[in-house]
Coordinates of C-alpha atoms in Angstrom, one line a residue:
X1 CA 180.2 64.1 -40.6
X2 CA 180.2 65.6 -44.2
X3 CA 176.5 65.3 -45.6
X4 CA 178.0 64.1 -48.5
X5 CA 178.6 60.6 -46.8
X6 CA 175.2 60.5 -45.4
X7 CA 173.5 60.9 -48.9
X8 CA 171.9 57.2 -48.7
X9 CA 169.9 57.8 -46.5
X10 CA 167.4 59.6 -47.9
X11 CA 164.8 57.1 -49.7
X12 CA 161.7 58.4 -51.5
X13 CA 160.0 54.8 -51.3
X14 CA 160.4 55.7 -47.2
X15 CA 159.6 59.2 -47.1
X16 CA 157.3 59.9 -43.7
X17 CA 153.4 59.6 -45.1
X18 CA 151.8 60.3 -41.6
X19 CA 151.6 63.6 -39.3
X20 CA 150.7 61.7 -36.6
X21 CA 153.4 61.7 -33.4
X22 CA 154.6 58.5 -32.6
X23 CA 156.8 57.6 -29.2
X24 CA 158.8 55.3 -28.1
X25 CA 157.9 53.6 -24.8
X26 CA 158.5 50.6 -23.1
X27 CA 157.2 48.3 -25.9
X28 CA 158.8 50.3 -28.9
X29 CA 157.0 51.9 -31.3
X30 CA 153.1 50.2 -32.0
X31 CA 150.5 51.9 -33.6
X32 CA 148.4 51.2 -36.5
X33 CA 150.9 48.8 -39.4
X34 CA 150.0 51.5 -42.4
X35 CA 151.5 54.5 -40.4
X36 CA 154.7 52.5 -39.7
X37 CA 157.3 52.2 -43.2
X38 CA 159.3 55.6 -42.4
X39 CA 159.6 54.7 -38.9
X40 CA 160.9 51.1 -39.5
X41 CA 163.3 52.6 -42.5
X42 CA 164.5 55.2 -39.6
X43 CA 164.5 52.3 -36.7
X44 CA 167.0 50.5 -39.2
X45 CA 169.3 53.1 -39.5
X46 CA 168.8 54.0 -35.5
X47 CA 170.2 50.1 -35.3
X48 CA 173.1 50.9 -36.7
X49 CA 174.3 53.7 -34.8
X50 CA 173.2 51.8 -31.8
X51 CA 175.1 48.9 -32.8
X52 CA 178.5 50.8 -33.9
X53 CA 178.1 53.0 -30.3
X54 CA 178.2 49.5 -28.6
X55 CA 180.6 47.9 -31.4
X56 CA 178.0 44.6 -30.9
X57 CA 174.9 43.5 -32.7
X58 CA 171.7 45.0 -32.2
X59 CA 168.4 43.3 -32.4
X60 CA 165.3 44.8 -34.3
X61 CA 161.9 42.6 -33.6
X62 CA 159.1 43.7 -35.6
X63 CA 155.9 42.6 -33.4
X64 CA 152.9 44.2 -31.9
X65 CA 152.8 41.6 -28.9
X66 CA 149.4 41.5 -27.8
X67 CA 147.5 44.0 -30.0
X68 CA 144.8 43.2 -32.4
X69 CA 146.4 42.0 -35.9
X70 CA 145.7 45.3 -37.8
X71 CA 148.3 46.9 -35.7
X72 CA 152.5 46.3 -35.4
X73 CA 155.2 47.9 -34.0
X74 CA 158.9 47.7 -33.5
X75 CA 161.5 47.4 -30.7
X76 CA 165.7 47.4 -30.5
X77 CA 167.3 44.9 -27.9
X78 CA 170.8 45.7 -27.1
X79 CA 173.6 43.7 -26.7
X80 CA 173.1 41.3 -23.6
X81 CA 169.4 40.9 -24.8
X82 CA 167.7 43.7 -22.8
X83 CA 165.7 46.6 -23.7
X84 CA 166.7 49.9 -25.7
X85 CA 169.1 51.7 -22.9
X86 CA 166.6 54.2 -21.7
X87 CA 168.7 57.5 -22.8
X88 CA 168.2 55.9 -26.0
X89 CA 164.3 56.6 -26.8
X90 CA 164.3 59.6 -27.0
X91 CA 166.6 59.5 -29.9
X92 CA 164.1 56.9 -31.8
X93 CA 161.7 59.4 -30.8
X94 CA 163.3 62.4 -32.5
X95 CA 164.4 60.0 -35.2
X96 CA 161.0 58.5 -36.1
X97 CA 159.2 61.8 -36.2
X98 CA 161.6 63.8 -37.6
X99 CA 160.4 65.7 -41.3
X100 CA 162.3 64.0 -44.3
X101 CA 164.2 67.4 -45.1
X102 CA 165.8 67.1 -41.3
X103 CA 166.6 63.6 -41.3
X104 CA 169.9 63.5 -42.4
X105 CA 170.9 66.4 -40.1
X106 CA 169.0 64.6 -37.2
X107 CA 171.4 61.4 -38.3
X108 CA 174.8 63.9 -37.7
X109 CA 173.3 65.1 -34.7
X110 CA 173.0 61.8 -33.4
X111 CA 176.4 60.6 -34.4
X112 CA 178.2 64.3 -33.2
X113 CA 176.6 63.8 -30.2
X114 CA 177.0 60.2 -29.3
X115 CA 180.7 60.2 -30.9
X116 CA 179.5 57.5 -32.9
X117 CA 183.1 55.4 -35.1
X118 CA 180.8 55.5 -38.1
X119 CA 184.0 53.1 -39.3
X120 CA 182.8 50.2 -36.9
X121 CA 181.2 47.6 -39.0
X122 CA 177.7 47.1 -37.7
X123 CA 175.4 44.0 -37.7
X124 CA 171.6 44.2 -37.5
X125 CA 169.7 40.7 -36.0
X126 CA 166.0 41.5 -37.2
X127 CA 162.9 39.2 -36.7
X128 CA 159.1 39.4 -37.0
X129 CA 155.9 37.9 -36.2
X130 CA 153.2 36.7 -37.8
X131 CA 151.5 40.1 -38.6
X132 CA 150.1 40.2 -42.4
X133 CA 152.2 43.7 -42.7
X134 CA 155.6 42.3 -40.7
X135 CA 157.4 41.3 -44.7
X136 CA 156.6 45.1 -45.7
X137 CA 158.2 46.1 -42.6
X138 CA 160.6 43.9 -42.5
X139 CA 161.7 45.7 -45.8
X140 CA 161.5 49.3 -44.5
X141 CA 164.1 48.3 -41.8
X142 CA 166.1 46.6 -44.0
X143 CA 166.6 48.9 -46.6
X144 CA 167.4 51.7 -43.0
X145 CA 170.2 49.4 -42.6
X146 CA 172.0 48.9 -45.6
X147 CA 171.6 52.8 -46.1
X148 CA 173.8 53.4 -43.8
X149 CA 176.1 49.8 -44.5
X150 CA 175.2 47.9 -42.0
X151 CA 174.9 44.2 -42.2
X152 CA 171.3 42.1 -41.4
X153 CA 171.0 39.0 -40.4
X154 CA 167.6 38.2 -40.5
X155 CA 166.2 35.0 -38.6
X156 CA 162.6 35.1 -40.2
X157 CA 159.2 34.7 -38.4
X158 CA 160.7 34.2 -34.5
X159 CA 158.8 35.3 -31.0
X160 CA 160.4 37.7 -29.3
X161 CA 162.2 36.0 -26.5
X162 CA 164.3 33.9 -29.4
X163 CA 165.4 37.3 -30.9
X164 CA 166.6 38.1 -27.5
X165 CA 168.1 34.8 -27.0
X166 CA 169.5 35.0 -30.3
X167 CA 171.3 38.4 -29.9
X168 CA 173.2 37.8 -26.3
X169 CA 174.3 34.8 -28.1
X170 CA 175.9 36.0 -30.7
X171 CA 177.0 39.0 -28.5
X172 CA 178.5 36.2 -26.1
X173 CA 180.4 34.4 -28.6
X174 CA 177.9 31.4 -28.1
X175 CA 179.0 31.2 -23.9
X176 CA 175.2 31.7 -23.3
X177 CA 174.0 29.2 -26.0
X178 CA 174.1 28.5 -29.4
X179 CA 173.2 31.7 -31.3
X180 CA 170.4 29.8 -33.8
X181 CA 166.7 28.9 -33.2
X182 CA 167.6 25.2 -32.9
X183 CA 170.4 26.0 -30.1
X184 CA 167.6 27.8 -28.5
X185 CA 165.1 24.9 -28.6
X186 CA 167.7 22.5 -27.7
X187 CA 169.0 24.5 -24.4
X188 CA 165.6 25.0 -22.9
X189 CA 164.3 21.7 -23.6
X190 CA 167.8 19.3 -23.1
X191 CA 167.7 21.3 -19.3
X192 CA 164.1 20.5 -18.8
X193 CA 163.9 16.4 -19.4
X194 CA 167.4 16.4 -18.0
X195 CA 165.7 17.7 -14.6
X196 CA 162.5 15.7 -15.5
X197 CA 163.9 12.6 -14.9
X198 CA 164.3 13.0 -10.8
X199 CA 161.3 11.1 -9.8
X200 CA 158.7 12.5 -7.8
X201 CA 156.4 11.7 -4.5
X202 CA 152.6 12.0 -5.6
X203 CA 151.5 11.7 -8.6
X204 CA 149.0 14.8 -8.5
X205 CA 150.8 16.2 -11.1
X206 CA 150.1 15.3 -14.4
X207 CA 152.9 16.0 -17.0
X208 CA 150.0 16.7 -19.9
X209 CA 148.3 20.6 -20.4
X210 CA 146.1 22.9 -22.9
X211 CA 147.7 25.5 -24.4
X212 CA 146.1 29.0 -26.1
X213 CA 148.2 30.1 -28.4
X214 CA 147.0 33.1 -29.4
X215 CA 146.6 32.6 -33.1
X216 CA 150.1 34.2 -32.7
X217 CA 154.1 33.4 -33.9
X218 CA 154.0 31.2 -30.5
X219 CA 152.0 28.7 -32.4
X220 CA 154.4 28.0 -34.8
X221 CA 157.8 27.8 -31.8
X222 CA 155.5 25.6 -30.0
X223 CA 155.2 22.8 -32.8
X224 CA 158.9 23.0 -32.9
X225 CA 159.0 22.7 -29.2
X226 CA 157.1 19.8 -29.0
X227 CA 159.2 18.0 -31.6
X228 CA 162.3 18.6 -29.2
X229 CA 160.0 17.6 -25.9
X230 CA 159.0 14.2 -26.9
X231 CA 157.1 12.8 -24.5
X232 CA 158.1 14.4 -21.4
X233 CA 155.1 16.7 -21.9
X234 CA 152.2 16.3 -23.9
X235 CA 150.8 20.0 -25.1
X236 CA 147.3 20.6 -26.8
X237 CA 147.7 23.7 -28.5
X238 CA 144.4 25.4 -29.6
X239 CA 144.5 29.0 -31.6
X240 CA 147.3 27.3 -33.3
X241 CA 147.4 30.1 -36.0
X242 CA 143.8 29.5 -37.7
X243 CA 142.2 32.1 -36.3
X244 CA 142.4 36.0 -36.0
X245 CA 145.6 36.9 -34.0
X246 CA 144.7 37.9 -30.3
X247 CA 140.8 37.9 -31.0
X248 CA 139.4 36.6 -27.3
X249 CA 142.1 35.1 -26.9
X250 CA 145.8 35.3 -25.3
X251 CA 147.1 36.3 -22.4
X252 CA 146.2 39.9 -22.2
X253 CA 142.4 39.1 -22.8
X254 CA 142.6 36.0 -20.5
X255 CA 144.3 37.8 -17.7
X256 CA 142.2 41.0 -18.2
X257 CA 138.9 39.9 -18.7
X258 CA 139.5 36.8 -16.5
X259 CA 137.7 34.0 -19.1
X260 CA 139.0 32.3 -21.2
X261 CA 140.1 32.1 -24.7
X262 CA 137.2 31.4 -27.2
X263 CA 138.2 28.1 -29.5
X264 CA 139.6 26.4 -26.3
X265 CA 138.1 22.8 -25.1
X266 CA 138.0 22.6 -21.5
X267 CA 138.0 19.9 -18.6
X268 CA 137.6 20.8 -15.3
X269 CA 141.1 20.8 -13.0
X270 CA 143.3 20.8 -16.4
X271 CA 146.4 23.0 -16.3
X272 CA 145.5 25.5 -19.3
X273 CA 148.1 28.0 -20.6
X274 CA 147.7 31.2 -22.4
X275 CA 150.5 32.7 -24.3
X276 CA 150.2 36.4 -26.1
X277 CA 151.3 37.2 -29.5
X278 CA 154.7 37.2 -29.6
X279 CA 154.8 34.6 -26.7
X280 CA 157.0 36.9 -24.2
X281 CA 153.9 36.8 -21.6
X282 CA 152.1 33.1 -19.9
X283 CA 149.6 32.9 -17.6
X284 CA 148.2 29.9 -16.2
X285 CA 144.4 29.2 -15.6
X286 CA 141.6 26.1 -15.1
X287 CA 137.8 25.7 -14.6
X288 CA 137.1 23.5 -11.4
X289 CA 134.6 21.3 -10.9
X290 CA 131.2 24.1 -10.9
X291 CA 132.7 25.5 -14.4
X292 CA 134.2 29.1 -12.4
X293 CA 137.2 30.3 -14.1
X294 CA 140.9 30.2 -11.9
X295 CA 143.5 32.4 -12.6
X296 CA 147.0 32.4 -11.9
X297 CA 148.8 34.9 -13.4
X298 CA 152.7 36.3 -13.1
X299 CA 152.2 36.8 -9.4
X300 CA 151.5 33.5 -8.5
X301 CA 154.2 32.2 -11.5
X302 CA 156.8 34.8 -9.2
X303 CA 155.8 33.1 -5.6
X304 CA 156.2 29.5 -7.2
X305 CA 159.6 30.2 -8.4
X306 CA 160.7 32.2 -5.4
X307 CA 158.9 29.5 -3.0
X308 CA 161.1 26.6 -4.9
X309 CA 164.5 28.8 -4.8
X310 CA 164.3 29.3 -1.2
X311 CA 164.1 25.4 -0.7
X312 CA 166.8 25.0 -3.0
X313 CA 169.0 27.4 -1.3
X314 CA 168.4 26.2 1.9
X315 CA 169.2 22.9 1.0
X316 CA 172.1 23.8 -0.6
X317 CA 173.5 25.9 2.1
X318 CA 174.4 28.2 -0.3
X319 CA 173.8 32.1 0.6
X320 CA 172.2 34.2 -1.7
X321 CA 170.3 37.3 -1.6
X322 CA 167.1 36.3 -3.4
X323 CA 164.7 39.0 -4.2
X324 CA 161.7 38.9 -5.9
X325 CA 160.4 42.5 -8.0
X326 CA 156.9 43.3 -8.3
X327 CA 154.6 46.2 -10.3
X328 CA 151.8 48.1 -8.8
X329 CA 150.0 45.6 -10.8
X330 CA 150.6 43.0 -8.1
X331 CA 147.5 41.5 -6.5
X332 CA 148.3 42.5 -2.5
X333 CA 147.6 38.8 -1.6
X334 CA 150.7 38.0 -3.1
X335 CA 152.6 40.7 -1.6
X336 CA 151.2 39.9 1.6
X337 CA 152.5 36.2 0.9
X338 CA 156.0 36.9 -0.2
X339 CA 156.6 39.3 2.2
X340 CA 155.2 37.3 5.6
X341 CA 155.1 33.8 4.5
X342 CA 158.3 33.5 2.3
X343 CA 159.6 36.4 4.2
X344 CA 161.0 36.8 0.8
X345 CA 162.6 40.7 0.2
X346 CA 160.0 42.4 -2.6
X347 CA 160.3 45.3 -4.2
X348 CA 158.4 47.3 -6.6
X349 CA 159.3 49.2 -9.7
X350 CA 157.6 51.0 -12.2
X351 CA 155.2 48.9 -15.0
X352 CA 157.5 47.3 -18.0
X353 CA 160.3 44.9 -18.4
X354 CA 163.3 47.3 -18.6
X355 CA 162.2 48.4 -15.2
X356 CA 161.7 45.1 -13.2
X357 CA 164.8 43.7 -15.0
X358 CA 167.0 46.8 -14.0
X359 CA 165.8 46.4 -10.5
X360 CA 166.1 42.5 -10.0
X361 CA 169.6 42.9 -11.1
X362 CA 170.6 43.9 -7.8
X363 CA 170.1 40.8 -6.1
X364 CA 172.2 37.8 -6.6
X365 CA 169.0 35.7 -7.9
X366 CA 166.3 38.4 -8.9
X367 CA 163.0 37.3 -9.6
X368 CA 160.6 39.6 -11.6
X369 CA 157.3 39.2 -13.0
X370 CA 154.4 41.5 -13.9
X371 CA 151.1 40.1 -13.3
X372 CA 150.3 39.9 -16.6
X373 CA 152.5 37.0 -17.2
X374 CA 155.9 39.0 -18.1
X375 CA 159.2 38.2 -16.7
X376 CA 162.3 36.0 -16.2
X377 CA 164.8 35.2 -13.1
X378 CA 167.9 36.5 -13.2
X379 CA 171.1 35.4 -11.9
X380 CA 174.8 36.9 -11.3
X381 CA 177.7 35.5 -13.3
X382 CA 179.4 34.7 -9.8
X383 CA 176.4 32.8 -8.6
X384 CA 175.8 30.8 -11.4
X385 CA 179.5 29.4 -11.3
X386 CA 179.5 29.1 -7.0
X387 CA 176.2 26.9 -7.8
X388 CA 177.9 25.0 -10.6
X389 CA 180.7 24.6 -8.8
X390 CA 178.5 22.9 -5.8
X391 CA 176.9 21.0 -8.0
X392 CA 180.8 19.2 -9.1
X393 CA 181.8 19.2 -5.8
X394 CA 181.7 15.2 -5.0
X395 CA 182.7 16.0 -1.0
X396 CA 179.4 17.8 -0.1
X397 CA 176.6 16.0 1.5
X398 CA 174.3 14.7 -1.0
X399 CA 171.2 16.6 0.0
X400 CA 173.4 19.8 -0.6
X401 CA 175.0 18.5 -3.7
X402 CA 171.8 17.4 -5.2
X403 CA 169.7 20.7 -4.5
X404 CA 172.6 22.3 -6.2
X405 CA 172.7 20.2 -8.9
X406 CA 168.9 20.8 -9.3
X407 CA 169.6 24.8 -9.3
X408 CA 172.6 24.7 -11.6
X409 CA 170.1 22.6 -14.5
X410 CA 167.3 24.9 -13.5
X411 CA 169.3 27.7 -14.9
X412 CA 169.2 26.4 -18.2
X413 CA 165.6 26.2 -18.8
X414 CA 165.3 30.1 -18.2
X415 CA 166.0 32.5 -20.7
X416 CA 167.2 35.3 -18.4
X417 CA 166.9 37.9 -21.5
X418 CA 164.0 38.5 -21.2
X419 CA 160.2 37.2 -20.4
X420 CA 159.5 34.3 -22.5
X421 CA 156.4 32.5 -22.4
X422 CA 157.4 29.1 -23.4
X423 CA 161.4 29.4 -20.9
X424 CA 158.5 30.5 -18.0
X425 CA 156.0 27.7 -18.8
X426 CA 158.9 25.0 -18.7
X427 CA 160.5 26.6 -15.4
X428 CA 156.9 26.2 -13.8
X429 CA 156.1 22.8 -14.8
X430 CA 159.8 21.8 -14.0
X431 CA 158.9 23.1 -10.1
X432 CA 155.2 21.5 -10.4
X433 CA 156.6 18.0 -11.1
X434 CA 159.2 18.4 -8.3
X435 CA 156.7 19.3 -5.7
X436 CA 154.1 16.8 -7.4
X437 CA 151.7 19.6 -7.0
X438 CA 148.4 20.0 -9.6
X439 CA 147.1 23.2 -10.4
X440 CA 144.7 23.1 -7.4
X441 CA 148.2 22.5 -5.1
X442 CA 149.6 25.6 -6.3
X443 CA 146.8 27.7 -5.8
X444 CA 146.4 26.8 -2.6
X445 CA 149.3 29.0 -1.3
X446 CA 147.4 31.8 -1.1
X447 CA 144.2 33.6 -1.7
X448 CA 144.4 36.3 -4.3
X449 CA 142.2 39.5 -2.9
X450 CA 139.3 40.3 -6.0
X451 CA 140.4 42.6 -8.6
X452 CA 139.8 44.2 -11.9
X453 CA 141.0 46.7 -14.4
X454 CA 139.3 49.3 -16.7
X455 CA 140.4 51.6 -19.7
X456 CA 139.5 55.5 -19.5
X457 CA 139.7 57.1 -22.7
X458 CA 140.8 60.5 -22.5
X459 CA 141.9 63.7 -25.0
X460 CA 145.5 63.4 -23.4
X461 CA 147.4 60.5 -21.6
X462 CA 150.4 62.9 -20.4
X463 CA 147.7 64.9 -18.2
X464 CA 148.4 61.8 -15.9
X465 CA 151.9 62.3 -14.3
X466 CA 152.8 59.2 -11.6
X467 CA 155.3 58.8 -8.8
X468 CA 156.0 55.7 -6.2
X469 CA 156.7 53.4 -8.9
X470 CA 153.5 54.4 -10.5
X471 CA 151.3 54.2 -7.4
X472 CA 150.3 57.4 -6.9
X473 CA 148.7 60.3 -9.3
X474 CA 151.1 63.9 -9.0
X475 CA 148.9 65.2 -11.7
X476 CA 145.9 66.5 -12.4
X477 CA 145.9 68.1 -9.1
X478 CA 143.8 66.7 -6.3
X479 CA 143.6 63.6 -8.4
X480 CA 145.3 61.3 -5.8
X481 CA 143.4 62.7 -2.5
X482 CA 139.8 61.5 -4.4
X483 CA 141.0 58.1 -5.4
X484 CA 142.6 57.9 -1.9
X485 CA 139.3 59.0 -0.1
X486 CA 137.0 56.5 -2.1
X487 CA 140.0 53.6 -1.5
X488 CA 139.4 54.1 2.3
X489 CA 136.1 53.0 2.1
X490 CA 137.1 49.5 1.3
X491 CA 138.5 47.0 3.6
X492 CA 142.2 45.9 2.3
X493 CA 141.2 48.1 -0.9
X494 CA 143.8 49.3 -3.0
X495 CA 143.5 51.7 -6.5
X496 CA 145.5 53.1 -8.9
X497 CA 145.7 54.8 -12.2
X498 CA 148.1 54.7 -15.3
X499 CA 148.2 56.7 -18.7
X500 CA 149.0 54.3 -21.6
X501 CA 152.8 54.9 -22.9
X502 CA 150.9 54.6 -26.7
X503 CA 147.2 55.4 -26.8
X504 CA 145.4 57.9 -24.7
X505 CA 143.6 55.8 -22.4
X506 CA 144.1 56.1 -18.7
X507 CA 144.2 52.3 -17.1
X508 CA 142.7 51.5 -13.7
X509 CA 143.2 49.1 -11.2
X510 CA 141.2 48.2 -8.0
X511 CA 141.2 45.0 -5.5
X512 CA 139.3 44.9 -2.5
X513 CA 138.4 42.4 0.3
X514 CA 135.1 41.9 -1.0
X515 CA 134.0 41.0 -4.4
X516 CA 130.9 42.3 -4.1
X517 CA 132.2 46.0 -3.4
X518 CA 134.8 45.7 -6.2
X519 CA 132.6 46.9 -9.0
X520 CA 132.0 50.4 -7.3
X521 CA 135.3 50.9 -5.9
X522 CA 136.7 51.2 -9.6
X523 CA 133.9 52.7 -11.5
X524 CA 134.1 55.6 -8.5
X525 CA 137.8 55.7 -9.3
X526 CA 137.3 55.8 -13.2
X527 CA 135.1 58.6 -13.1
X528 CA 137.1 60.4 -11.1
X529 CA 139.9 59.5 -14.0
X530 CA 137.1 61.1 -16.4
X531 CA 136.4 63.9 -15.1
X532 CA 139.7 65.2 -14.1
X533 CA 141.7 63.9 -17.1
X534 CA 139.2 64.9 -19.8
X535 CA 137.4 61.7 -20.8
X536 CA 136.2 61.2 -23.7
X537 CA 133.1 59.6 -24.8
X538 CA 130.6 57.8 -22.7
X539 CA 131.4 57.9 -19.0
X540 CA 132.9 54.7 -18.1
X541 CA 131.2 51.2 -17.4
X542 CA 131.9 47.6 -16.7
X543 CA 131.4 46.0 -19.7

């Protein structure tokens, strides 16, 4: 393409201020919000060549999910609502870190070598969070996509899921939903009371919970929520947006440090919540009766839903392959209980969303969830409409007929995009009041083994190079045989270790059998991280 054409795209008011090398990993770009205008500008002309290569809109979220609020990032959703194709960040990567006098010749690069119709009209659906330096941001990508003509259509302050949402909508010529925030609101919660109304056996459940809300954009979507809920389920929403975004708070610090969230009443046995900062992660957790803290996190959200599905399925008569995706992250208690209890098929894939969601595609209802309270079910177009058309079907027993008639409204309370706190939190009250379970019911299933997780910091993440889905250390060498021989010490114990994909820390995770033997078992494996990956600082504790 003739240079000439391309002359827009150059803007002085976005020239790169920063050295620092930034990449783009399974959440985007994040880093600190003042080192981000050039790469936003450059993400919003990358949206455009994304969205003519696919000639459908492209979705451009500006949101730092869980981090701290002096931080934000940025992430592209394609066309059904899933992650940036894979092949695709490295391109962002080049893009974003690029030197101003290369960019425009970066640009032909990309559109020589993906054959990009630069005469394909292109539409840009941006949103952002709450983040203080989101509007600035917001800008920088704007002004990337009118460089190169492309058209924005910009939904305002949203969570991430209803970006998502909103883009396979409009991608879908409105067959998956309406393509606006009320037609996401009224999908998820119209399925929910529509199911809600089936009565139940026990009244252990109790259609009333807390809700953390991170101080985040979630706080906001859930006012509007409960406006469309009614009654059907009262929700007490503390860090409703007063307080510093993701300070003690969330999902990441409830499921990591395994307390909960500061500014949070509690009553012993109450279903609690915790959603993160752009609400695309829940986990669940109470206080019984002596005041100790209950988790239950993605894993035991992923056996509920899987659990219920099997009933439904075998009540339906309808055959499915239902699957259920894990990460290395998975407490083995629940592996242990899909596998032999459920005898449920589980897999495991590498640690983000665009991996579980790739893998769970291959079953014809794929369940994934990361334990930290990410994921979503998915289901094939074929099965949706064999279980809709059971659902019709009037000459079917009615104990078949109704559990498909249960499925087919189940369907619409998930947002199969992508994780979405508030899709997930309905889906697992929706099979709480079915079973007339209570929080204590549903942890009853099974008995998570005791684990924990550290950060190393280290002079370079990419040291660590990992294989079997991230289970196992190929680099630094001899790595791997020293975690394995400390492991072996433990009864049912279990370690790995993970390099960051945006900050050089090294993560650790250990379970064991025995509580007690849990805190050595992952400081011996954190100092192994230390001193073969070139920690840096203090040698690591538990804090």
């Amino acid at each position: 393409m003739d240079s000439s054409r391309l002359e827009n795209v150059l803007n002085a008011k976005y020239n790169k201020k920063h050295d620092g090398y930034v990449q783009y990993g399974t959440a985007g770009f994040r880093t600190k919000a003042d080192a981000l205008e050039h790469v936003l500008y450059r993400m919003g002309l990358l949206a455009v060549l994304r969205a003519k290569v696919k000639n459908a809109a492209i979705g451009l979220m500006i949101t730092a999910s869980h981090n701290l609020g002096s931080d934000n990032g940025v992430k592209l959703i394609d066309p059904a609502g899933e992650m940036l194709e894979a092949s695709w960040e490295s391109i962002a990567t080049k893009i974003a870190n690029v030197e101003d006098s290369n960019l425009i010749s970066t640009v032909q690069q990309t559109i020589k070598e993906q054959n990009i119709n630069m005469s394909i009209n292109a539409t840009v659906i941006t949103g952002r969070d709450t983040r203080e330096s989101s509007p600035a941001l917001l800008n920088a990508a704007i002004a990337g996509i009118q460089a190169l003509h492309g058209t924005v259509n910009d939904f305002g302050v949203v969570t991430t899921p209803q970006l998502h949402y909103i883009v396979v909508c409009t991608n879908t010529n409105g067959s998956y939903g309406n393509p606006t925030l009320r037609g996401y609101y009224e999908k998820l919660s119209n399925a929910f009371k529509h199911i809600r109304q089936n009565a139940i056996n026990n009244q252990r459940y109790v259609a009333e919970l807390s809700l953390d809300a991170a101080n985040g954009v979630g706080a906001i979507a859930i006012k509007e929520f409960k406006n469309y809920l009614g009654t059907t389920l009262t929700i007490n929403v503390s860090n409703d947006g007063n307080g510093e975004l993701n300070h003690m708070c969330g999902a990441d610090y409830v499921k990591v440090k395994q307390v909960p969230p500061i500014n949070f009443p509690l009553t012993p046995n109450v279903r609690c919540v915790s959603i993160d900062g752009d609400a695309d992660r829940v986990v669940y957790f109470y206080l019984d009766g002596n005041s100790k803290f209950h988790l239950l996190d993605g894993d035991r959200i992923a056996t509920l839903i899987a659990g219920y599905f099997k009933e439904l399925l075998q009540e339906s008569r309808l055959t499915f392959q239902l699957g259920l995706v894990q990460t290395a992250y998975a407490n083995g208690g629940s592996t242990n209980y899909i596998s032999n209890v459920l005898q449920i098929p589980v897999v495991c894939a590498s640690t983000g969303v665009k991996h579980l969601h790739k893998k769970a595609l291959e079953f014809d209802i794929g369940i994934y969830f990361e334990a930290n309270g990410h994921g979503t079910v998915l289901f094939r177009d074929t099965v949706m409409q064999t279980i809709k058309n059971a659902a019709e079907n009037l000459e079917l027993p009615t104990i078949e007929k109704a559990a498909a008639s249960k499925l087919a409204n189940i369907i619409n309370v998930i947002n199969q995009t992508v994780g979405d706190a508030f899709s997930d939190m309905l889906l697992v009250e929706t099979v709480l009041h079915m079973k007339g379970w209570s929080i204590t019911d549903w942890e009853r299933s099974y008995e998570d083994l005791p684990n924990k997780q550290l950060k190393v910091k280290v002079s370079d993440k990419n040291l660590i190079t990992m294989t079997d889905a991230e289970r196992r250390c190929v680099t630094p060498a001899g790595l791997q045989d020293k975690i394995d021989k400390v492991v072996s010490q433990y009864r049912k114990g279990r370690s790995f270790v993970r390099p960051s994909g945006t900050e050089d820390i090294v993560r650790v995770y250990a379970e064991c059998e025995n509580s007690s033997d849990l805190n050595k078992l992952i400081i011996d494996v954190a100092l192994l991280v230390y001193r073969y990956a070139g920690g840096v600082g203090p040698e690591p504790q538990l804090l």
